CSV table of C-alpha atoms and ligand atoms in Angstrom, one decimal:
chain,number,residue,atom,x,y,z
A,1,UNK,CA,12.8,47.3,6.7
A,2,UNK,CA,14.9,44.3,7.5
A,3,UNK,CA,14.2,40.8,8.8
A,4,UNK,CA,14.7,40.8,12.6
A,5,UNK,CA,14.2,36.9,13.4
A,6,UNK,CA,12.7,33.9,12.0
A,7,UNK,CA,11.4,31.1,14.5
A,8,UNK,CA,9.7,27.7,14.2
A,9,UNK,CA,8.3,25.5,16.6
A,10,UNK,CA,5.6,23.0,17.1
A,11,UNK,CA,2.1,23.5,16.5
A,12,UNK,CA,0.0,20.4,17.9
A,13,UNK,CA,-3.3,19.2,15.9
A,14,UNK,CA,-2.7,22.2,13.7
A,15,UNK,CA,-4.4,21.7,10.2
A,16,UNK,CA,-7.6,19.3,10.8
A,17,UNK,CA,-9.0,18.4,14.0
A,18,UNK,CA,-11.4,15.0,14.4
A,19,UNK,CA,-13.4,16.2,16.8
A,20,UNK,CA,-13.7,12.9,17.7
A,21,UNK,CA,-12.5,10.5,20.5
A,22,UNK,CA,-13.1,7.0,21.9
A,23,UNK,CA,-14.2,8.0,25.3
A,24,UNK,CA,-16.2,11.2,26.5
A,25,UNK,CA,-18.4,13.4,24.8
A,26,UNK,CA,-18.3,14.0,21.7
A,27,UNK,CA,-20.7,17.2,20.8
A,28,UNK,CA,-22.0,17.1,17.3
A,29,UNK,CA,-20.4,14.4,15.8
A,30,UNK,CA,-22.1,11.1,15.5
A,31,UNK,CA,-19.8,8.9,14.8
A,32,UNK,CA,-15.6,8.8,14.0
A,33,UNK,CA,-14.6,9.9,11.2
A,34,UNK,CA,-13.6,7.6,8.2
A,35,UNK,CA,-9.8,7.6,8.6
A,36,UNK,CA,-10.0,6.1,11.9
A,37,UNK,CA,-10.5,2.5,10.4
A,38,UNK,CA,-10.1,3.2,6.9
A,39,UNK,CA,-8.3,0.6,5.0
A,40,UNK,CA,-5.9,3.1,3.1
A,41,UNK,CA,-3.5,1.1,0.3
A,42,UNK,CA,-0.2,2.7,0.5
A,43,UNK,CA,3.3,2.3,-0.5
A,44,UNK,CA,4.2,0.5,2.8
A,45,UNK,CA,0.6,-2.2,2.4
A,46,UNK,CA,3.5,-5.4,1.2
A,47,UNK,CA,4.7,-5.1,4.6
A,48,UNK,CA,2.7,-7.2,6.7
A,49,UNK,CA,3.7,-5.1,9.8
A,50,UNK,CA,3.4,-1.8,8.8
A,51,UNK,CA,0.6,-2.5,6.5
A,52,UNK,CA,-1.6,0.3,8.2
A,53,UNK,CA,-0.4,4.0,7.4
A,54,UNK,CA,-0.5,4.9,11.0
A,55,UNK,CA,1.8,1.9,12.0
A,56,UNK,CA,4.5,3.9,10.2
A,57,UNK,CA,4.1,7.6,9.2
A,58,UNK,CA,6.0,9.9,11.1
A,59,UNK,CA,3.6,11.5,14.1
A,60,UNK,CA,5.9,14.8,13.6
A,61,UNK,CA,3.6,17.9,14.7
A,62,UNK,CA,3.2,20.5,12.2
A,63,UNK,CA,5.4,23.8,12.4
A,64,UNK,CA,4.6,27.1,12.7
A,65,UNK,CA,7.2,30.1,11.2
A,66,UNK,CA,6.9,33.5,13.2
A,67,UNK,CA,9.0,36.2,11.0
A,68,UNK,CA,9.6,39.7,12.5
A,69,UNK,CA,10.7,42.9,11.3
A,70,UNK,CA,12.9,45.5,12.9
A,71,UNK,CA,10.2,48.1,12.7
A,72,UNK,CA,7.6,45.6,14.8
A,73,UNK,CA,6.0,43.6,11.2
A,74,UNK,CA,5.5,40.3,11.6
A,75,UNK,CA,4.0,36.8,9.5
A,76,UNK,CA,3.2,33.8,10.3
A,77,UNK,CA,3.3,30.5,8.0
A,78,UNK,CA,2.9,27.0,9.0
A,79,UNK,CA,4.6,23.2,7.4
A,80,UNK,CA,4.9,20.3,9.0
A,81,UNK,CA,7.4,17.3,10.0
A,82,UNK,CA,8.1,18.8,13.5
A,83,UNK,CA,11.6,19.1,14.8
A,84,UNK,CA,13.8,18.4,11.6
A,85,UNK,CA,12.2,20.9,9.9
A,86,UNK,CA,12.3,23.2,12.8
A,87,UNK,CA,15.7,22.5,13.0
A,88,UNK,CA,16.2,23.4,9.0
A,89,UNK,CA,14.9,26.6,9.7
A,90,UNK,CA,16.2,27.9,13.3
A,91,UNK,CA,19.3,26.7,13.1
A,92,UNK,CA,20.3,26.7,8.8
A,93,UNK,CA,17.8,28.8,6.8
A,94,UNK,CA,16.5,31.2,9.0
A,95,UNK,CA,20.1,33.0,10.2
A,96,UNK,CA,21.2,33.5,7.5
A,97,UNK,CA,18.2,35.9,6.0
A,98,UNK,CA,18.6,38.2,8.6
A,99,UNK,CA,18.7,41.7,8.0
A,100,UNK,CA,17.5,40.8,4.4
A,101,UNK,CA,14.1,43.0,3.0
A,102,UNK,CA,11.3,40.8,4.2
A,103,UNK,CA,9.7,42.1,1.2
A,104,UNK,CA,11.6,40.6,-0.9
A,105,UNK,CA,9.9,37.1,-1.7
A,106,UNK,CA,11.3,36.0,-4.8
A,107,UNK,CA,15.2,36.7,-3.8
A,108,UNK,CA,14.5,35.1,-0.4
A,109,UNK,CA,12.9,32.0,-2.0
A,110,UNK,CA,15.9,31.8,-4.5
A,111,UNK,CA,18.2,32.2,-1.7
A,112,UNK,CA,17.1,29.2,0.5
A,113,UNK,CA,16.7,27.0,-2.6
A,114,UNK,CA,20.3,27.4,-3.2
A,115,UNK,CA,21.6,27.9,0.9
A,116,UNK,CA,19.8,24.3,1.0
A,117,UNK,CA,21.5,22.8,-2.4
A,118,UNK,CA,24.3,21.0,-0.4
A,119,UNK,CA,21.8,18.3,1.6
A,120,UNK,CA,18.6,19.5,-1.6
A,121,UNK,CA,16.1,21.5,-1.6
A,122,UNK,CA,13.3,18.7,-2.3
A,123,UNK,CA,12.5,16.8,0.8
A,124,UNK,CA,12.3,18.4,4.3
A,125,UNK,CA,14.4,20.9,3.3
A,126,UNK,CA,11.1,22.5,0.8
A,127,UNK,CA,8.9,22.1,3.8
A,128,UNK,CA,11.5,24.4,5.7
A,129,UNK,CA,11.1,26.7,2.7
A,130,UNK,CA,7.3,26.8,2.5
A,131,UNK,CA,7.0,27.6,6.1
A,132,UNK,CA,9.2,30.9,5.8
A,133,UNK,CA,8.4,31.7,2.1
A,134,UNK,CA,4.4,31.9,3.6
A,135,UNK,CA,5.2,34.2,6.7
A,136,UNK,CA,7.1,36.2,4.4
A,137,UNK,CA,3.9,36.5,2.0
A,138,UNK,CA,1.8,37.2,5.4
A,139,UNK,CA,4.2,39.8,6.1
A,140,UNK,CA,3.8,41.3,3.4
A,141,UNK,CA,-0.1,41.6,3.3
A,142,UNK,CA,0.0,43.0,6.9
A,143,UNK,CA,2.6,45.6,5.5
A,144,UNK,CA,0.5,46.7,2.5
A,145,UNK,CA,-3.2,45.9,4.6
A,146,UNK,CA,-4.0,43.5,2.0
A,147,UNK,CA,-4.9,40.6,1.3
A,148,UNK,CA,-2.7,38.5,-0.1
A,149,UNK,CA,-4.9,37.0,-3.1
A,150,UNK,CA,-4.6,41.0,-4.1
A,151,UNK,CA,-1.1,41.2,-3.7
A,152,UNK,CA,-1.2,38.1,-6.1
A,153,UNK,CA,-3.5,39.3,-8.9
A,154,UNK,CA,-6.8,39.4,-7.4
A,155,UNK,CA,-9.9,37.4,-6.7
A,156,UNK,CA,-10.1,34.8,-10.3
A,157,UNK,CA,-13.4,34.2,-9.8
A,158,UNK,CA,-16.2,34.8,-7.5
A,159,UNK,CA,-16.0,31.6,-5.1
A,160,UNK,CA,-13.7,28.5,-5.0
A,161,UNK,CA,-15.6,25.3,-6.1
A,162,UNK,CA,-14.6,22.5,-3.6
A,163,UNK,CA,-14.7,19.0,-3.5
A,164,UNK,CA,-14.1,16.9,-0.8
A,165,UNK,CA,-11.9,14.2,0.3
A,166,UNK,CA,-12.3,11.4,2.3
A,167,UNK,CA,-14.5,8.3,2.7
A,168,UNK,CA,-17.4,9.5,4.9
A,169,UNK,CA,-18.9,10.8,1.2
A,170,UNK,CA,-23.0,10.8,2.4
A,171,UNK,CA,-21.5,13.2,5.0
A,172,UNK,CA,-19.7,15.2,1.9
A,173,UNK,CA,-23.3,14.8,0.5
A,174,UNK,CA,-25.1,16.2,3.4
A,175,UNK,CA,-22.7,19.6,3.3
A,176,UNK,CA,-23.4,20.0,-0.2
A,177,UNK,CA,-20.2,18.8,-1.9
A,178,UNK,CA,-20.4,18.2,-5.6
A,179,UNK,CA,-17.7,16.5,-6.1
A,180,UNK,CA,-16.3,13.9,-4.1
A,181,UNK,CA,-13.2,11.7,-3.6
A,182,UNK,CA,-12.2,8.3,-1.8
A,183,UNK,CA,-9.4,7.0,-0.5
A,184,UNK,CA,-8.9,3.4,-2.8
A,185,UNK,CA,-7.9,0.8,0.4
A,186,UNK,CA,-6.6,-1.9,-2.2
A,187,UNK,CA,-3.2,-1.4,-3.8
A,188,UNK,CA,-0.8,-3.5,-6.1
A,189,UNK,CA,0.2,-5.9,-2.7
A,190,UNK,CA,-3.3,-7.1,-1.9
A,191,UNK,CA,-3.4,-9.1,-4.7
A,192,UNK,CA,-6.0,-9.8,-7.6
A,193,UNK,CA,-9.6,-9.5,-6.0
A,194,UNK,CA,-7.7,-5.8,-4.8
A,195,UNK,CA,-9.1,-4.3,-8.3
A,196,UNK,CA,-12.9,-6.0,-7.6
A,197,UNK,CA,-12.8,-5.1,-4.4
A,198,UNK,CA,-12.0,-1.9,-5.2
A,199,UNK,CA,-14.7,-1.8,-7.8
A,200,UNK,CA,-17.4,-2.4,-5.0
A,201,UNK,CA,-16.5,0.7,-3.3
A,202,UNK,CA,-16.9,3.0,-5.9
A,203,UNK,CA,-19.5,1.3,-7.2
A,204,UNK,CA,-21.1,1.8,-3.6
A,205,UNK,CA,-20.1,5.1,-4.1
A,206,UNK,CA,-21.5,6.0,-7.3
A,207,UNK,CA,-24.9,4.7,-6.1
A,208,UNK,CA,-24.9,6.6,-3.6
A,209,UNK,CA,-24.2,10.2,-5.3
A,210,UNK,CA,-25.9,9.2,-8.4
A,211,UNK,CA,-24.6,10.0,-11.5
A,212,UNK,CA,-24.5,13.9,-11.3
A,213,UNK,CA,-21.7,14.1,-8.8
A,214,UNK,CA,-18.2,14.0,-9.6
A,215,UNK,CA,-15.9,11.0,-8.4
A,216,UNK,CA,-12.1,10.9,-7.8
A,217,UNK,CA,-9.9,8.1,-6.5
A,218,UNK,CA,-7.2,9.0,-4.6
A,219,UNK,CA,-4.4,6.2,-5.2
A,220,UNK,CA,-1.5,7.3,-2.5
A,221,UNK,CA,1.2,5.6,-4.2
A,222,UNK,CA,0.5,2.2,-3.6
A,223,UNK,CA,0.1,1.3,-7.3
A,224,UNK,CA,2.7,-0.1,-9.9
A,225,UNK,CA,1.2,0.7,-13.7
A,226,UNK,CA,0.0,-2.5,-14.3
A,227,UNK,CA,-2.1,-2.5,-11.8
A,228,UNK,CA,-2.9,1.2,-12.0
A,229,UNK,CA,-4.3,0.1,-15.9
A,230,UNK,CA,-6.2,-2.8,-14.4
A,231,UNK,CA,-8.2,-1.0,-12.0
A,232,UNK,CA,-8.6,2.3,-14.5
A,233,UNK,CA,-10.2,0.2,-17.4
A,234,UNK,CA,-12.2,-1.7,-14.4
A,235,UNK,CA,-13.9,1.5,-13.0
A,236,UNK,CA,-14.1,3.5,-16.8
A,237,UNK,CA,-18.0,2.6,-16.4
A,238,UNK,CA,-18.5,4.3,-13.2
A,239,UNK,CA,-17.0,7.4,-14.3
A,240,UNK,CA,-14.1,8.6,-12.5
A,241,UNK,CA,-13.2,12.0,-12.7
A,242,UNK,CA,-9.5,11.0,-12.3
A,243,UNK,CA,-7.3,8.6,-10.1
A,244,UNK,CA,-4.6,10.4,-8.4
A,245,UNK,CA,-0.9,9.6,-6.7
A,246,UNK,CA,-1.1,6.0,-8.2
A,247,UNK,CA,3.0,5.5,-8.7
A,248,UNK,CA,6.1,6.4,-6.1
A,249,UNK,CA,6.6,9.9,-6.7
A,250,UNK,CA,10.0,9.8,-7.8
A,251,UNK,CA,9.8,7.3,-10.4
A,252,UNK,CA,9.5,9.5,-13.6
A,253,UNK,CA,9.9,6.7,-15.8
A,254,UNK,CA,6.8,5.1,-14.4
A,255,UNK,CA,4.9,7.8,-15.0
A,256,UNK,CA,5.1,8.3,-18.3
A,257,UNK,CA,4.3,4.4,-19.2
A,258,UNK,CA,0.9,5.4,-17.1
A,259,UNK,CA,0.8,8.2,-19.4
A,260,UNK,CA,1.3,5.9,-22.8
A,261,UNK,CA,-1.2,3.0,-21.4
A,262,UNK,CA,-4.1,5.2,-20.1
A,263,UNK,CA,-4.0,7.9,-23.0
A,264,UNK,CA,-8.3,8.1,-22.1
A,265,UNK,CA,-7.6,8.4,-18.4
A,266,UNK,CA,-7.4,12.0,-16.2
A,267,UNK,CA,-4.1,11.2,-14.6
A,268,UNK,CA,-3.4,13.8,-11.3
A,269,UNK,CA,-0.5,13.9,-8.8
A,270,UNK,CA,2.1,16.2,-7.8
A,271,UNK,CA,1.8,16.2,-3.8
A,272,UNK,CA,5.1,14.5,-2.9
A,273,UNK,CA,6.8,16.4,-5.3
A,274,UNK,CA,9.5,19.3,-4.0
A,275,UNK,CA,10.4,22.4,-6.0
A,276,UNK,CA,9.0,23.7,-9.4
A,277,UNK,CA,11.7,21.2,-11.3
A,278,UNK,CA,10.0,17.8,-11.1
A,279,UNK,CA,7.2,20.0,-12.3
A,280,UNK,CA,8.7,21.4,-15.4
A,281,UNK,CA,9.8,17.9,-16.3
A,282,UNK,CA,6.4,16.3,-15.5
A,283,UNK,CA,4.2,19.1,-17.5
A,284,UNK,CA,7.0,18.6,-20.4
A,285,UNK,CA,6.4,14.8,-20.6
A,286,UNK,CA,2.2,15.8,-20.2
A,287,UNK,CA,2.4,12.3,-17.5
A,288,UNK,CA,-0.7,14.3,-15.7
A,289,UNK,CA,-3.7,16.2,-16.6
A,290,UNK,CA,-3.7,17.9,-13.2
A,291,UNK,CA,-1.3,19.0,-10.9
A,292,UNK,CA,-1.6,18.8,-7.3
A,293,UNK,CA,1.4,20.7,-5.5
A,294,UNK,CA,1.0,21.6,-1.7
A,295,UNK,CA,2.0,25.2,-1.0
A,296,UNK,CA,3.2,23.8,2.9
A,297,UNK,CA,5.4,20.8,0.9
A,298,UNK,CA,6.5,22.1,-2.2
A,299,UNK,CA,8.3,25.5,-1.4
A,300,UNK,CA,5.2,28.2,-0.3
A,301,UNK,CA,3.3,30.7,-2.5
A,302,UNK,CA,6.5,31.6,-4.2
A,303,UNK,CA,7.2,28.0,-5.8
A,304,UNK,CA,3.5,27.6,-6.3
A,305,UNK,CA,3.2,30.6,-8.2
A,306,UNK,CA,6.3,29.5,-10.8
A,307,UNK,CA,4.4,25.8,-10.9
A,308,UNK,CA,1.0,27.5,-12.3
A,309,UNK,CA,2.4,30.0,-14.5
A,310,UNK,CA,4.5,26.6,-15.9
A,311,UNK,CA,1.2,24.6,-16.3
A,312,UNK,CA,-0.8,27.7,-17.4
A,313,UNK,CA,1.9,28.0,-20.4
A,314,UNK,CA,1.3,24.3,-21.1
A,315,UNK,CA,-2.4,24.3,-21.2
A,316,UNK,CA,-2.9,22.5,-17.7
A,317,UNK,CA,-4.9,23.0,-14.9
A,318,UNK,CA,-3.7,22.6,-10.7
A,319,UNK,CA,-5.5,22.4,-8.1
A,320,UNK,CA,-3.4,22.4,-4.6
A,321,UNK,CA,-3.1,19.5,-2.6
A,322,UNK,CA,-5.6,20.3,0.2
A,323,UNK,CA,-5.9,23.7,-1.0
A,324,UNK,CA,-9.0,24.5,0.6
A,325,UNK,CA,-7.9,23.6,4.6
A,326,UNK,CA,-5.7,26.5,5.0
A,327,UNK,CA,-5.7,30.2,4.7
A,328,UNK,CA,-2.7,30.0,2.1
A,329,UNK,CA,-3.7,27.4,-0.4
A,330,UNK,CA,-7.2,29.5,-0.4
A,331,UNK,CA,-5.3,32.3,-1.0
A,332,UNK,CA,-3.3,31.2,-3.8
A,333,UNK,CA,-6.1,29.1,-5.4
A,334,UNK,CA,-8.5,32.2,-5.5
A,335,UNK,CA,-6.3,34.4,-7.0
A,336,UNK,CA,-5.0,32.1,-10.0
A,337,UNK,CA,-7.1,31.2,-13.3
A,338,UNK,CA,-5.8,27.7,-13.8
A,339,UNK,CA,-6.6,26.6,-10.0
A,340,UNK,CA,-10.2,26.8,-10.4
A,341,UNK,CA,-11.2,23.7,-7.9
A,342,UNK,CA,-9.9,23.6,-4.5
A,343,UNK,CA,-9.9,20.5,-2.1
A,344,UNK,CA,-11.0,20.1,1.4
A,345,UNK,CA,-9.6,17.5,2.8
A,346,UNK,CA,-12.3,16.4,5.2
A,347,UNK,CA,-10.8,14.8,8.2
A,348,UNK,CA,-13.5,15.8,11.2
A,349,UNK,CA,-15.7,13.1,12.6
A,350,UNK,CA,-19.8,13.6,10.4
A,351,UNK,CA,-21.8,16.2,12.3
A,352,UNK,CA,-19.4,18.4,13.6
A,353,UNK,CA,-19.1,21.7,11.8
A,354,UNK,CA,-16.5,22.5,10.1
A,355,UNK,CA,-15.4,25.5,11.8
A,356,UNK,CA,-14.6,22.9,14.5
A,357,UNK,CA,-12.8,20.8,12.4
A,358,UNK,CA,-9.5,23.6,11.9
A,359,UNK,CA,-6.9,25.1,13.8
A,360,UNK,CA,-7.1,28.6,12.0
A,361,UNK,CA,-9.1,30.8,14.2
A,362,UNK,CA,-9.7,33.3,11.1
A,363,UNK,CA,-10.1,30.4,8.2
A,364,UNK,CA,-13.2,30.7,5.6
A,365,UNK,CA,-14.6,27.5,5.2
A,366,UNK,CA,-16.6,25.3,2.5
A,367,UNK,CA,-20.2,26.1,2.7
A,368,UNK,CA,-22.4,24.5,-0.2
A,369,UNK,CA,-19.2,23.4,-1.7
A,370,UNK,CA,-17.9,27.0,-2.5
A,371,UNK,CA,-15.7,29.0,-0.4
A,372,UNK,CA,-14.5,32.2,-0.5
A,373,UNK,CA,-11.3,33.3,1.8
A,374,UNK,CA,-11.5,35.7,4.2
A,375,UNK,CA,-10.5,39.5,3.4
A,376,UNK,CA,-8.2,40.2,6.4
A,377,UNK,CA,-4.6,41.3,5.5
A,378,UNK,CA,-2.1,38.6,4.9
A,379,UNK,CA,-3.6,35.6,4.6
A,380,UNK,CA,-5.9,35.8,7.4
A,381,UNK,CA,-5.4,33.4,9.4
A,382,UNK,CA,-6.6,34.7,12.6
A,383,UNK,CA,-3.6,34.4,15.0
A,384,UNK,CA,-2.2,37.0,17.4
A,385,UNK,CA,1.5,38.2,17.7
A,386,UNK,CA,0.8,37.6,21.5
A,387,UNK,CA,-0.3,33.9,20.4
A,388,UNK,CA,2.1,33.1,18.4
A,389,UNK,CA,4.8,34.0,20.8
A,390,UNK,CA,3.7,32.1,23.4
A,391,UNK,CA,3.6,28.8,20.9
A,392,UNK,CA,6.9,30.1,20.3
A,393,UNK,CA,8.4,30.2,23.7
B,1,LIG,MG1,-3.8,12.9,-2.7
């Protein structure tokens, strides 16, 4: 079998739907959901202009990779950042694998990491990675009629214990979510009632899900580690699962002063890291308890794979950056024994179902707070060749 042709394009509203919008009818849902006037601190908040996210994060649509085979086999896998990625892939990456074995994963993988050396493989150009490494994987499973959590090493347990994200938590409370984690809307550039205000939400929070639910505080790098200390030894009596994302990725350094000053803390992070590297040289330096790659971001099943067997080897646990929101992080969380909590990102507007709230036709979603994926081959994700190739077109 060889690869025929690899093609990305755009896939609009992809991942999570709202379900939600300002005018006309809006079903089930009773109200928007949080992010729509969230207050989210971020690395951009010292920027009086830009100091909302959505004043200045790319509105790229995600990316959807279709790979074919010359006897008719096909996979599908989707990343995001729109046409640069797309362009990483139709016009760099994806040429030069034709007529390679589709079957081939791990040679593949190691191919585009080093085709993409020249401009690196971190960045936009592990997006384009993770988008054809996943169809590859798909392709695979359709091959064999598997799924691809068997192809991977089977189910690790019975059901994937999920915990959601986001700031609408009674509505996290209401699906049966056990664990629960906010966005923190006060970062190191609103200044010193930032950590008390900060305080009040959790505290809110904690009141709210009383003292048998688990709390996380997700951070997106909007902290420096002074203030990241501050706020940690202001919420230790509220109990905080972990805080998460607190420093700009990058800055290694950083991380392990976190590391030194909050030895009592559980430190996570890891989503806005590329490649398994910055993940052998953060789980050597121990500057998290938990790693949080994203199998769309980081470089597909194939990277993710190498990242857990790293962390497994060191003792440490990952759980995938919404890992729970698409057929391929449930895939890969299911079928590894260090991944054994997945995250739902929940991003639809309170009421609706969550069915509504993806773009995967075929997804499995949370119910109770466990899910368990879907046994279709491949990944499962519920699209059609016929679909596909008209998104394509
Ligand atoms: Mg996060």
């Amino acid at each position: 079998m060889k690869i025929k042709s690899i093609r990305a394009f755009r896939i609009p509203n992809l991942t999570v739907k709202s379900g939600w919008s300002a005018e006309g009818d809006n079903g089930a849902a009773r109200r928007a959901p949080w992010q729509v006037n969230a207050e989210v601190a971020n690395p951009m908040s010292g920027y009086a202009r830009y100091r909302l996210r959505d004043t200045w994060r790319a509105k790229f649509d995600a990316v959807g990779v279709l790979v074919t085979a010359d006897d008719g086999s096909w996979g599908f896998g989707t990343t995001a950042f729109g046409e640069p990625t797309i362009s990483l892939i139709n016009d760099h990456l994806g040429p030069l694998l034709w007529d390679e074995n589709p079957m081939a994963t791990d040679r593949l993988w190691d191919m585009m990491m080093r085709i993409a050396s020249p401009y690196s493989a971190a960045g936009l150009a592990s997006y384009a990675i993770s988008g054809v490494d996943l169809a590859l994987w798909d392709l695979k499973g359709r091959v064999l009629k598997t799924p691809v959590y068997e192809l991977a090493g089977g189910p690790a347990r019975e059901r994937m214990f999920c915990y959601a994200t986001g700031n609408d938590t009674d509505w996290h409370m209401e699906l049966g979510f056990r664990a629960t984690k906010l966005a923190c809307p006060y970062g190191t550039a609103d200044g010193l009632d930032a950590i008390s205000r900060n305080e009040d939400l959790v505290a809110k929070t904690r009141e709210l899900i009383g003292p048998d639910v688990d709390l996380m505080l997700d951070c997106w790098m909007a902290f420096d580690v002074e203030f990241a200390v501050r706020l940690a030894e202001r919420l230790r009596a509220h109990r905080i699962k972990w805080i998460e994302d607190c420093l700009i990725p990058e800055d290694m350094s950083s991380h392990v002063a976190l590391r030194a000053r909050l030895p009592w803390m559980t430190l996570t992070g890891g989503e806005h890291w590329y490649t398994p590297y910055p993940f052998f040289n953060g789980i050597r330096d121990r500057v998290f308890d938990i790693y949080q790659p994203d199998i769309h971001w980081v470089g597909g099943f194939t990277a993710c794979r190498r990242i857990a067997d790293i962390a497994d080897a060191a003792g440490v646990e990952v759980i995938l950056h919404a890992g729970m929101n698409t057929p391929y992080g449930q895939h890969f969380s299911y079928s590894h024994t260090n991944t054994r909590w997945g995250e739902w990102f929940a991003g639809g507007a309170p009421g609706l179902p969550l069915e509504k709230t993806t773009g995967f036709p075929g997804m499995a979603v949370p119910k109770d707070g466990y899910c368990v994926p879907t046994d279709e081959p491949g990944f499962g994700h519920g699209f059609t060749l016929a679909a596909l190739e008209e998104m394509a077109l």
